[in-house]
Coordinates of C-alpha atoms and ligand atoms in Angstrom, one line a residue:
Chain Z
M1 CA 122.7 -4.0 -23.1
A2 CA 121.4 -3.9 -19.6
S3 CA 120.1 -7.5 -19.5
S4 CA 122.7 -9.2 -17.4
W5 CA 120.3 -12.1 -16.6
I6 CA 120.7 -13.3 -20.2
D7 CA 124.1 -14.8 -19.0
G8 CA 122.4 -16.9 -16.3
D9 CA 121.3 -20.5 -16.7
P10 CA 118.4 -20.9 -19.1
V11 CA 115.3 -22.7 -17.8
K12 CA 115.9 -26.1 -19.2
S13 CA 112.8 -28.0 -20.2
D14 CA 113.8 -31.2 -21.9
D15 CA 111.6 -33.4 -19.8
I16 CA 108.3 -31.5 -19.6
V17 CA 105.5 -32.4 -21.9
I18 CA 102.0 -31.4 -23.0
V19 CA 99.7 -34.4 -22.5
G20 CA 96.4 -32.6 -22.9
A21 CA 95.3 -29.7 -25.2
S22 CA 91.8 -28.6 -26.2
E23 CA 89.7 -25.7 -27.1
S24 CA 86.2 -25.4 -25.8
E25 CA 83.5 -27.3 -27.8
N26 CA 82.5 -24.1 -29.5
I27 CA 84.4 -20.9 -30.3
G28 CA 83.5 -17.8 -32.2
I29 CA 80.0 -16.7 -31.1
V30 CA 79.0 -18.6 -28.0
P31 CA 76.3 -16.7 -26.2
D32 CA 75.1 -19.6 -24.1
V33 CA 78.4 -20.2 -22.1
S34 CA 80.1 -17.9 -19.7
A35 CA 83.8 -17.0 -19.8
M36 CA 84.4 -19.3 -16.9
G37 CA 82.3 -22.0 -18.5
L38 CA 84.4 -21.9 -21.6
A39 CA 87.6 -22.2 -19.6
I40 CA 86.3 -25.2 -17.6
D41 CA 84.8 -26.9 -20.7
S42 CA 88.2 -26.8 -22.4
A43 CA 90.0 -27.9 -19.2
L44 CA 87.9 -31.0 -18.9
R45 CA 88.5 -31.8 -22.6
A46 CA 92.2 -31.3 -22.2
L47 CA 92.3 -33.5 -19.1
D48 CA 90.3 -36.2 -21.0
D49 CA 93.2 -36.3 -23.5
A50 CA 95.3 -37.7 -20.7
G51 CA 92.7 -39.8 -19.0
L52 CA 92.8 -37.4 -16.0
T53 CA 90.1 -35.8 -13.8
P54 CA 90.2 -32.6 -11.8
Q55 CA 91.3 -34.6 -8.8
D56 CA 94.6 -35.4 -10.5
V57 CA 95.4 -31.7 -10.9
D58 CA 97.7 -30.1 -8.3
G59 CA 98.7 -27.0 -10.3
I60 CA 96.6 -24.4 -12.1
A61 CA 97.4 -21.3 -14.1
G62 CA 95.2 -18.7 -15.8
T63 CA 94.4 -15.1 -16.2
M64 CA 91.1 -15.5 -14.4
H65 CA 90.9 -15.3 -10.6
P66 CA 92.9 -18.3 -9.5
A67 CA 90.7 -19.2 -6.5
E68 CA 87.6 -19.1 -8.6
L69 CA 89.3 -21.2 -11.3
A70 CA 90.3 -23.8 -8.6
L71 CA 86.8 -23.9 -7.2
Q72 CA 85.1 -24.2 -10.6
L73 CA 87.5 -26.9 -11.8
G74 CA 87.2 -28.8 -8.5
T75 CA 90.8 -28.9 -7.3
R76 CA 92.9 -27.6 -4.4
P77 CA 96.1 -26.7 -6.1
R78 CA 99.4 -26.5 -4.4
Y79 CA 100.8 -24.5 -7.3
V80 CA 99.0 -21.4 -8.6
D81 CA 100.1 -19.0 -11.4
G82 CA 97.9 -16.0 -11.9
T83 CA 100.3 -14.1 -14.1
N84 CA 98.4 -11.6 -16.3
V85 CA 100.5 -9.6 -18.8
G86 CA 97.8 -9.8 -21.5
G87 CA 97.4 -12.2 -24.4
C88 CA 100.8 -13.9 -24.1
S89 CA 100.2 -14.8 -20.4
Y90 CA 99.6 -18.4 -21.4
M91 CA 103.1 -18.7 -22.9
L92 CA 104.4 -17.4 -19.5
H93 CA 102.2 -19.9 -17.7
V94 CA 103.8 -22.7 -19.8
R95 CA 107.3 -21.4 -18.9
H96 CA 106.5 -21.2 -15.2
A97 CA 104.8 -24.6 -15.2
V98 CA 108.0 -26.1 -16.6
A99 CA 109.9 -24.7 -13.7
A100 CA 107.3 -25.9 -11.2
L101 CA 107.1 -29.4 -12.6
R102 CA 110.9 -29.7 -12.7
T103 CA 111.3 -28.6 -9.1
G104 CA 108.4 -30.7 -7.8
M105 CA 106.1 -27.8 -6.9
A106 CA 103.5 -29.6 -8.9
S107 CA 103.0 -32.8 -10.8
T108 CA 100.2 -32.0 -13.1
V109 CA 99.5 -28.4 -14.2
V110 CA 96.4 -27.2 -16.1
I111 CA 96.6 -23.8 -17.9
M112 CA 93.2 -22.4 -18.6
H113 CA 91.7 -19.7 -20.8
G114 CA 88.1 -18.6 -21.2
E115 CA 86.9 -15.3 -22.5
S116 CA 83.5 -14.1 -23.7
G117 CA 84.9 -11.2 -25.6
R118 CA 82.0 -11.0 -28.0
S119 CA 78.9 -12.1 -26.1
R120 CA 80.1 -10.7 -22.7
V121 CA 78.6 -13.5 -20.7
G122 CA 79.9 -13.7 -17.1
V123 CA 82.5 -11.0 -17.6
P124 CA 83.5 -8.7 -14.8
M125 CA 83.2 -5.0 -15.5
M126 CA 86.2 -3.7 -17.5
S127 CA 88.0 -1.1 -15.5
M128 CA 90.4 1.0 -17.5
D129 CA 93.0 2.5 -15.1
M130 CA 93.1 6.1 -16.2
T131 CA 95.7 7.0 -13.5
A132 CA 98.3 4.5 -15.0
A133 CA 100.8 5.8 -17.4
P134 CA 98.9 4.8 -20.6
G135 CA 95.7 6.2 -19.1
Q136 CA 97.2 9.6 -18.4
F137 CA 99.5 10.0 -21.4
E138 CA 98.0 7.9 -24.2
R139 CA 94.3 7.0 -23.8
I140 CA 93.2 10.6 -23.2
Y141 CA 93.9 11.3 -26.9
G142 CA 90.8 9.6 -28.3
V143 CA 92.1 6.0 -28.1
A144 CA 88.8 4.1 -28.8
G145 CA 90.3 0.6 -28.5
T146 CA 93.5 -1.4 -29.0
F147 CA 93.1 -0.7 -32.8
S148 CA 94.1 2.9 -32.3
M149 CA 97.0 2.4 -29.9
F150 CA 98.5 -1.1 -30.6
T151 CA 98.7 0.0 -34.2
L152 CA 100.3 3.4 -33.5
P153 CA 104.0 2.6 -34.1
V154 CA 103.4 1.0 -37.5
M155 CA 104.0 4.1 -39.7
A156 CA 107.5 4.4 -38.2
Y157 CA 108.1 0.9 -39.3
L158 CA 106.6 1.2 -42.8
N159 CA 108.4 4.5 -43.4
K160 CA 111.7 3.1 -42.3
Y161 CA 111.7 0.4 -44.9
G162 CA 109.9 2.2 -47.7
L163 CA 106.8 0.0 -47.4
D164 CA 103.1 0.9 -48.1
E165 CA 99.7 -0.2 -46.9
S166 CA 99.9 -3.4 -49.0
A167 CA 102.5 -4.8 -46.7
L168 CA 99.9 -5.1 -44.0
A169 CA 97.3 -6.4 -46.4
E170 CA 99.6 -9.2 -47.6
V171 CA 99.6 -10.6 -44.0
S172 CA 95.8 -11.0 -44.0
V173 CA 95.9 -12.5 -47.5
A174 CA 98.5 -15.1 -46.6
Q175 CA 96.6 -16.1 -43.4
S176 CA 93.3 -16.3 -45.2
K177 CA 94.7 -19.2 -47.2
W178 CA 95.2 -21.1 -44.0
A179 CA 91.8 -20.0 -42.5
A180 CA 90.1 -21.4 -45.5
Q181 CA 91.2 -24.9 -44.4
Q182 CA 90.0 -24.3 -40.8
P183 CA 86.3 -25.1 -40.3
R184 CA 86.3 -23.4 -36.9
A185 CA 87.7 -20.1 -38.2
L186 CA 85.4 -17.1 -37.9
R187 CA 86.6 -15.7 -41.2
Q188 CA 87.1 -18.6 -43.7
K189 CA 87.1 -16.7 -47.0
I190 CA 90.3 -16.4 -49.0
V191 CA 90.9 -12.6 -49.6
T192 CA 93.0 -10.6 -52.0
V193 CA 95.0 -7.5 -51.3
D194 CA 92.2 -5.5 -52.9
D195 CA 89.6 -7.1 -50.7
V196 CA 91.6 -6.1 -47.7
L197 CA 92.3 -2.6 -48.8
N198 CA 88.7 -2.1 -49.7
S199 CA 87.4 -3.3 -46.4
S200 CA 86.2 -0.7 -44.0
M201 CA 88.8 1.6 -42.4
I202 CA 89.3 1.3 -38.7
A203 CA 92.5 3.2 -38.0
W204 CA 94.4 4.1 -41.1
P205 CA 96.4 2.3 -42.4
F206 CA 94.5 -0.6 -40.7
R207 CA 91.3 -2.0 -42.3
V208 CA 88.9 -4.3 -40.6
L209 CA 90.4 -7.3 -42.3
E210 CA 93.7 -6.4 -40.7
C211 CA 92.2 -6.3 -37.2
C212 CA 91.2 -9.2 -35.0
P213 CA 87.5 -9.8 -34.5
L214 CA 86.2 -10.1 -31.0
T215 CA 85.0 -13.7 -30.2
D216 CA 84.2 -16.1 -27.4
G217 CA 86.2 -19.2 -26.6
G218 CA 88.2 -21.3 -24.2
G219 CA 91.4 -23.3 -24.4
S220 CA 93.4 -25.4 -21.9
L221 CA 96.7 -27.3 -21.8
V222 CA 97.8 -30.0 -19.4
L223 CA 101.5 -30.3 -18.6
T224 CA 103.4 -33.0 -16.7
T225 CA 106.8 -34.6 -16.6
A226 CA 107.8 -37.0 -19.4
A227 CA 108.3 -39.7 -16.7
R228 CA 104.6 -39.4 -15.6
A229 CA 103.4 -39.2 -19.1
A230 CA 105.0 -42.6 -19.9
D231 CA 102.6 -44.2 -17.4
M232 CA 99.5 -42.4 -18.7
D233 CA 96.8 -43.6 -21.1
L234 CA 97.2 -40.8 -23.6
K235 CA 95.1 -40.1 -26.7
F236 CA 97.9 -38.3 -28.4
A237 CA 101.7 -38.7 -28.2
P238 CA 103.1 -36.1 -25.7
V239 CA 104.5 -32.9 -27.1
L240 CA 107.8 -31.8 -25.7
V241 CA 108.1 -28.2 -24.3
A242 CA 111.6 -27.7 -25.8
G243 CA 112.2 -24.1 -24.8
T244 CA 110.6 -21.0 -23.3
G245 CA 111.3 -17.3 -22.9
E246 CA 109.6 -14.2 -21.6
L247 CA 110.2 -10.5 -21.3
V248 CA 108.2 -7.6 -20.0
E249 CA 109.0 -4.2 -21.7
G250 CA 106.4 -2.1 -19.9
A251 CA 102.9 -0.8 -20.7
G252 CA 102.2 1.4 -23.6
S253 CA 103.1 1.2 -27.3
S254 CA 104.5 4.8 -27.4
F255 CA 106.8 3.9 -24.5
M256 CA 108.6 1.0 -26.4
E257 CA 112.3 1.4 -26.8
D258 CA 112.2 1.3 -30.6
L259 CA 109.0 1.9 -32.6
T260 CA 110.2 -0.4 -35.4
S261 CA 111.3 -3.4 -33.4
F262 CA 109.9 -4.9 -30.2
R263 CA 112.6 -5.6 -27.6
A264 CA 110.5 -8.1 -25.8
F265 CA 110.0 -10.2 -29.0
R266 CA 113.8 -10.2 -29.5
E267 CA 114.7 -11.2 -26.0
S268 CA 112.0 -13.7 -25.1
S269 CA 112.6 -15.5 -28.4
A270 CA 116.4 -15.5 -27.9
E271 CA 115.9 -17.0 -24.5
A272 CA 113.6 -19.7 -25.9
F273 CA 116.1 -20.6 -28.6
R274 CA 118.8 -20.7 -26.1
S275 CA 116.9 -22.9 -23.7
A276 CA 115.9 -25.3 -26.5
E277 CA 119.5 -25.2 -27.9
M278 CA 117.9 -24.4 -31.3
T279 CA 118.2 -21.7 -34.0
V280 CA 115.7 -20.5 -36.5
D281 CA 117.0 -23.2 -38.9
D282 CA 115.5 -25.8 -36.5
I283 CA 111.9 -24.4 -36.7
D284 CA 109.4 -26.0 -39.1
H285 CA 106.2 -24.2 -38.1
L286 CA 105.6 -20.7 -36.6
M287 CA 102.8 -19.0 -34.8
I288 CA 103.1 -15.2 -34.2
Y289 CA 100.4 -13.6 -32.2
D290 CA 98.5 -11.3 -34.6
A291 CA 96.0 -9.1 -33.0
Y292 CA 96.8 -6.7 -35.8
A293 CA 98.5 -7.3 -39.2
H294 CA 101.8 -5.5 -38.3
L295 CA 102.7 -8.0 -35.5
P296 CA 103.8 -10.9 -37.9
L297 CA 106.1 -8.3 -39.6
Y298 CA 107.7 -7.3 -36.4
G299 CA 107.8 -10.9 -35.2
L300 CA 109.5 -12.5 -38.2
E301 CA 112.2 -9.9 -38.0
D302 CA 112.6 -9.7 -34.2
L303 CA 112.7 -13.5 -33.9
G304 CA 115.4 -13.6 -36.6
F305 CA 113.6 -15.6 -39.3
V306 CA 114.3 -12.7 -41.8
G307 CA 116.4 -9.6 -41.8
K308 CA 115.2 -6.1 -40.8
G309 CA 112.7 -4.8 -43.3
E310 CA 112.4 -8.1 -45.1
A311 CA 109.2 -9.6 -43.5
A312 CA 106.7 -8.0 -45.9
E313 CA 108.5 -9.3 -49.0
F314 CA 108.9 -12.7 -47.3
I315 CA 105.2 -13.0 -46.7
K316 CA 104.3 -11.7 -50.1
S317 CA 106.5 -14.4 -51.7
G318 CA 104.3 -17.1 -50.2
A319 CA 106.9 -18.4 -47.8
T320 CA 104.4 -18.4 -44.9
S321 CA 101.4 -19.5 -47.0
P322 CA 100.3 -23.1 -47.6
G323 CA 103.2 -24.9 -49.5
G324 CA 105.7 -22.3 -48.3
S325 CA 109.0 -22.9 -46.5
L326 CA 107.9 -21.5 -43.1
P327 CA 104.2 -22.1 -42.5
M328 CA 103.0 -19.4 -40.2
N329 CA 99.7 -18.8 -38.3
T330 CA 98.2 -22.0 -39.8
N331 CA 94.9 -21.5 -38.0
G332 CA 94.5 -18.3 -39.9
G333 CA 95.8 -16.3 -36.9
G334 CA 93.9 -14.2 -34.5
I335 CA 92.8 -12.1 -37.4
M336 CA 91.0 -14.9 -39.2
Y337 CA 90.6 -17.8 -36.7
T338 CA 89.4 -16.3 -33.4
H339 CA 90.4 -13.6 -31.0
T340 CA 88.7 -13.7 -27.6
G341 CA 90.8 -10.8 -26.3
M342 CA 93.8 -12.8 -25.0
Y343 CA 94.5 -14.9 -28.0
G344 CA 97.7 -16.6 -26.9
M345 CA 96.1 -19.8 -25.9
F346 CA 94.7 -20.4 -29.4
A347 CA 98.2 -19.9 -31.0
L348 CA 99.4 -22.6 -28.5
Q349 CA 96.5 -24.9 -29.4
E350 CA 97.3 -24.8 -33.1
A351 CA 101.0 -25.5 -32.5
V352 CA 100.1 -28.5 -30.4
R353 CA 97.7 -29.7 -33.2
Q354 CA 100.5 -29.4 -35.7
M355 CA 102.8 -31.4 -33.5
R356 CA 100.1 -34.1 -33.0
G357 CA 99.3 -34.1 -36.7
T358 CA 95.7 -33.2 -36.1
S359 CA 95.3 -29.7 -37.5
P360 CA 92.7 -29.3 -40.2
A361 CA 95.4 -27.4 -42.0
Q362 CA 98.1 -30.0 -41.1
V363 CA 101.5 -29.4 -42.6
D364 CA 103.3 -32.6 -43.5
G365 CA 106.5 -33.5 -41.7
V366 CA 106.7 -30.6 -39.1
Q367 CA 108.7 -31.6 -36.1
T368 CA 109.1 -28.3 -34.3
S369 CA 106.9 -25.2 -33.7
F370 CA 107.8 -21.8 -32.4
V371 CA 104.9 -19.9 -30.7
Q372 CA 105.5 -16.2 -30.1
G373 CA 103.0 -14.2 -28.0
V374 CA 102.6 -10.5 -27.3
G375 CA 100.8 -9.1 -24.3
G376 CA 99.3 -5.7 -23.7
M377 CA 100.1 -3.3 -26.5
F378 CA 103.8 -4.0 -27.1
A379 CA 104.1 -4.5 -23.3
A380 CA 105.2 -8.1 -22.8
A381 CA 106.2 -11.2 -24.8
G382 CA 106.3 -14.9 -24.2
S383 CA 107.8 -17.6 -26.4
V384 CA 107.3 -21.4 -26.4
I385 CA 109.1 -23.9 -28.6
L386 CA 107.4 -27.3 -29.0
R387 CA 108.9 -30.5 -30.4
K388 CA 107.3 -33.6 -31.6
Q389 CA 108.6 -36.6 -29.7
Chain X
M1 CA 81.9 20.4 -23.1
S2 CA 83.4 17.8 -25.5
G3 CA 83.3 15.0 -22.9
K4 CA 86.9 14.1 -23.6
S5 CA 88.8 12.3 -20.9
V6 CA 90.3 14.6 -18.3
P7 CA 93.7 13.2 -17.2
S8 CA 93.7 11.7 -13.7
A9 CA 96.9 13.0 -12.0
T10 CA 98.5 11.0 -9.3
P11 CA 100.8 12.6 -6.6
E12 CA 103.7 11.4 -8.7
T13 CA 102.6 13.1 -11.9
R14 CA 100.9 16.2 -10.5
Q15 CA 103.8 18.4 -11.4
Y16 CA 103.5 17.5 -15.1
W17 CA 99.9 18.7 -15.1
E18 CA 100.7 21.8 -13.0
H19 CA 103.2 22.8 -15.6
T20 CA 100.8 22.2 -18.6
A21 CA 98.3 24.4 -16.8
Q22 CA 100.9 27.2 -17.4
N23 CA 101.0 26.0 -21.1
E24 CA 104.5 24.5 -20.6
V25 CA 105.8 20.9 -20.9
W26 CA 108.1 19.9 -18.1
M27 CA 109.5 16.5 -17.2
P28 CA 111.8 15.0 -14.6
K29 CA 115.4 14.6 -15.6
C30 CA 118.3 12.6 -14.2
E31 CA 121.6 14.4 -14.4
Q32 CA 123.2 11.2 -15.6
H33 CA 120.6 9.4 -17.6
G34 CA 118.4 12.1 -19.0
W35 CA 114.6 12.6 -19.3
V36 CA 112.1 10.4 -17.5
F37 CA 108.8 10.0 -19.3
P38 CA 106.1 8.9 -18.4
P39 CA 107.0 10.9 -15.2
R40 CA 108.2 9.0 -12.3
P41 CA 109.8 10.3 -9.0
H42 CA 113.0 8.3 -9.7
C43 CA 115.4 7.6 -12.5
P44 CA 114.5 4.1 -13.9
T45 CA 118.1 3.6 -14.8
C46 CA 120.0 4.4 -11.5
G47 CA 117.2 4.8 -9.0
T48 CA 118.1 8.4 -8.1
R49 CA 115.3 10.3 -6.3
P50 CA 113.9 12.9 -6.2
L51 CA 114.6 14.3 -9.7
A52 CA 114.6 17.9 -10.7
W53 CA 112.1 18.9 -13.4
Q54 CA 113.1 20.8 -16.5
Q55 CA 111.2 22.5 -19.3
L56 CA 111.0 21.1 -22.8
S57 CA 110.9 23.4 -25.9
G58 CA 107.6 22.2 -27.1
K59 CA 109.1 21.4 -30.5
G60 CA 109.3 18.0 -32.1
T61 CA 108.8 15.8 -35.1
I62 CA 106.2 13.2 -36.0
A63 CA 107.5 9.7 -35.3
S64 CA 104.3 7.7 -36.2
F65 CA 100.6 8.2 -36.7
I66 CA 97.3 6.6 -37.4
I67 CA 94.0 8.1 -38.4
S68 CA 91.2 6.9 -36.1
H69 CA 87.9 6.2 -37.8
R70 CA 86.3 5.2 -34.5
A71 CA 85.5 7.8 -31.9
G72 CA 87.2 7.6 -28.6
V73 CA 85.6 9.2 -25.5
G74 CA 84.5 12.7 -26.4
Y75 CA 85.9 12.6 -30.0
Q76 CA 82.5 11.9 -31.7
D77 CA 82.6 15.3 -33.5
E78 CA 86.2 14.9 -34.7
V79 CA 86.1 11.5 -36.6
P80 CA 88.3 10.8 -38.4
Y81 CA 91.2 12.3 -36.5
F82 CA 95.0 11.8 -36.1
I83 CA 96.7 10.1 -33.2
I84 CA 100.4 10.7 -33.4
I85 CA 103.6 9.9 -31.6
V86 CA 106.0 12.9 -31.4
D87 CA 109.7 12.7 -30.9
T88 CA 110.2 15.9 -28.9
A89 CA 113.3 17.9 -29.8
E90 CA 114.8 16.9 -26.4
G91 CA 114.1 13.2 -26.9
P92 CA 111.1 11.9 -24.9
R93 CA 108.2 10.6 -27.0
M94 CA 104.7 11.9 -26.4
V95 CA 101.3 10.9 -27.8
G96 CA 98.9 13.5 -28.9
N97 CA 96.5 14.5 -31.7
L98 CA 97.5 16.5 -34.7
Y99 CA 95.5 19.6 -35.7
G100 CA 95.8 22.2 -38.4
V101 CA 96.1 20.0 -41.5
P102 CA 93.5 18.1 -43.5
V103 CA 92.9 14.6 -42.0
T104 CA 94.4 12.6 -44.8
P105 CA 97.5 10.3 -44.9
E106 CA 99.0 12.7 -47.4
S107 CA 99.0 15.6 -45.0
V108 CA 101.6 13.9 -42.8
T109 CA 105.1 12.7 -43.3
I110 CA 107.3 11.0 -40.8
G111 CA 109.8 13.6 -39.5
M112 CA 107.4 16.5 -40.0
P113 CA 108.1 19.3 -37.6
V114 CA 105.3 20.1 -35.1
E115 CA 104.9 22.3 -32.0
V116 CA 102.8 21.9 -28.9
F117 CA 99.7 23.9 -28.0
F118 CA 97.2 23.2 -25.2
E119 CA 93.6 22.0 -25.1
D120 CA 91.6 23.1 -22.0
R121 CA 89.6 20.1 -20.6
E122 CA 87.7 21.3 -17.6
G123 CA 90.7 23.4 -16.5
V124 CA 93.3 20.7 -17.2
H125 CA 95.6 21.7 -20.1
V126 CA 96.3 18.7 -22.4
P127 CA 99.4 19.0 -24.7
Q128 CA 98.4 18.8 -28.4
W129 CA 100.3 19.3 -31.7
R130 CA 100.1 21.4 -34.8
P131 CA 102.5 22.0 -37.7
V132 CA 105.1 24.7 -36.9
G133 CA 103.7 28.0 -38.0
S134 CA 100.1 26.9 -37.6
T135 CA 98.0 29.0 -35.3
V136 CA 95.2 26.5 -34.9
T137 CA 93.7 26.2 -31.4
L138 CA 91.0 24.2 -29.7
Ligands
LIG401 ZN1 119.8 8.0 -13.6

């Protein structure tokens, strides 16, 4: 193990809370709002949760250009985090905001996401860097999208544990049962294994119902200290950020250390558990970023909720479905709910809703939520543990 | 002209593509920590630089694969087609396409032996893979 940092002090976060959380008014197919517009709409809604205005904001984070975000929101931040490691960036923004709030670099941080992944309104030209390592050594081989590269390690995993295509289909089946309870989900129909296996082939063994759709949407979080929150006029009880973790493994799914287990999932989650002084036994609710159906399988195992090779059977048993012992991806996940491109913010939003008791698919009695993000294609990971106060 | 992507070499990776032009696969190797791929001028473990390059055998086994039903750039006439990860005999993992077998999941097993051959894309030779014994070319 080369990771000597793991012996250092964890980033403690027992006094930082989420006081605002909102998605944009509309998600899914939103052709009349730009990516920036979706971000700002959600930010204003999240600020409204806490009775705040843009003038109260002195810290911002997001994957869009930070100066443009600041201008559009209407603030002159003294703390800026433009970390962009893909869809889990927002988990990293939460982690960094905790540190900033604790050290006084900021007093109120807004983390913003807006993406017009489907309608492409106000989106800068995509530039694929063909000189970077994935460009030179992966993408030249007919990689048409993330669906034919992020998925590539899966057969190593299925083969190792003697699993077949139905292991992936069961992920979508379980999540469709949650999505059916979510009026804002793009895909709201309960599906069977046969439905999934008979849906159109994208990149064998992945069918379209095992791949995220492209959507439009925004989401924002407002973080501050528990002490400040006590003096605020809040619509919802603050949600504690109990622990965080992050790890970057490096670009490219073929370059990951082990094709059957994601080191960044293992280490970012371990750091989150350590900083929260919790174990898997303390977690009531789970979100695992699912751009594709294999990610919850890797995630359940790498986070330690089940043993190696056991995730498929666990999901098939109903454990992660409504009424199960570990409700997972209760918004339906990126595959069913929405996937703007960088989905992580929506996993965080559902976790906050579950802690507030406001999810359309609310699970009774949940006190803690673990949110696991992945960025790039097995390139980075970010973990956030939330606790109801 | 297939229109497939031609790799964009950088000064740090140029040797890799100069060797493939000779229909050989070479990679940098640290004397202490082994092969370095994707190619970098230094060892990511100990920082040693520069590194000497060595030739690989061009043999390997299939570590993972998908069958793409959507065409990447220049692949319109090949759909569906394999994208594979190869564990080379020497260790480093490489991505490529698999030719010389019917494009069905049943044609491939994890651990199946493959060997490299080269596809000419506007003068740049791109490593590709076929079952050992196959004489398929592009
Ligand atoms: Zn070395």
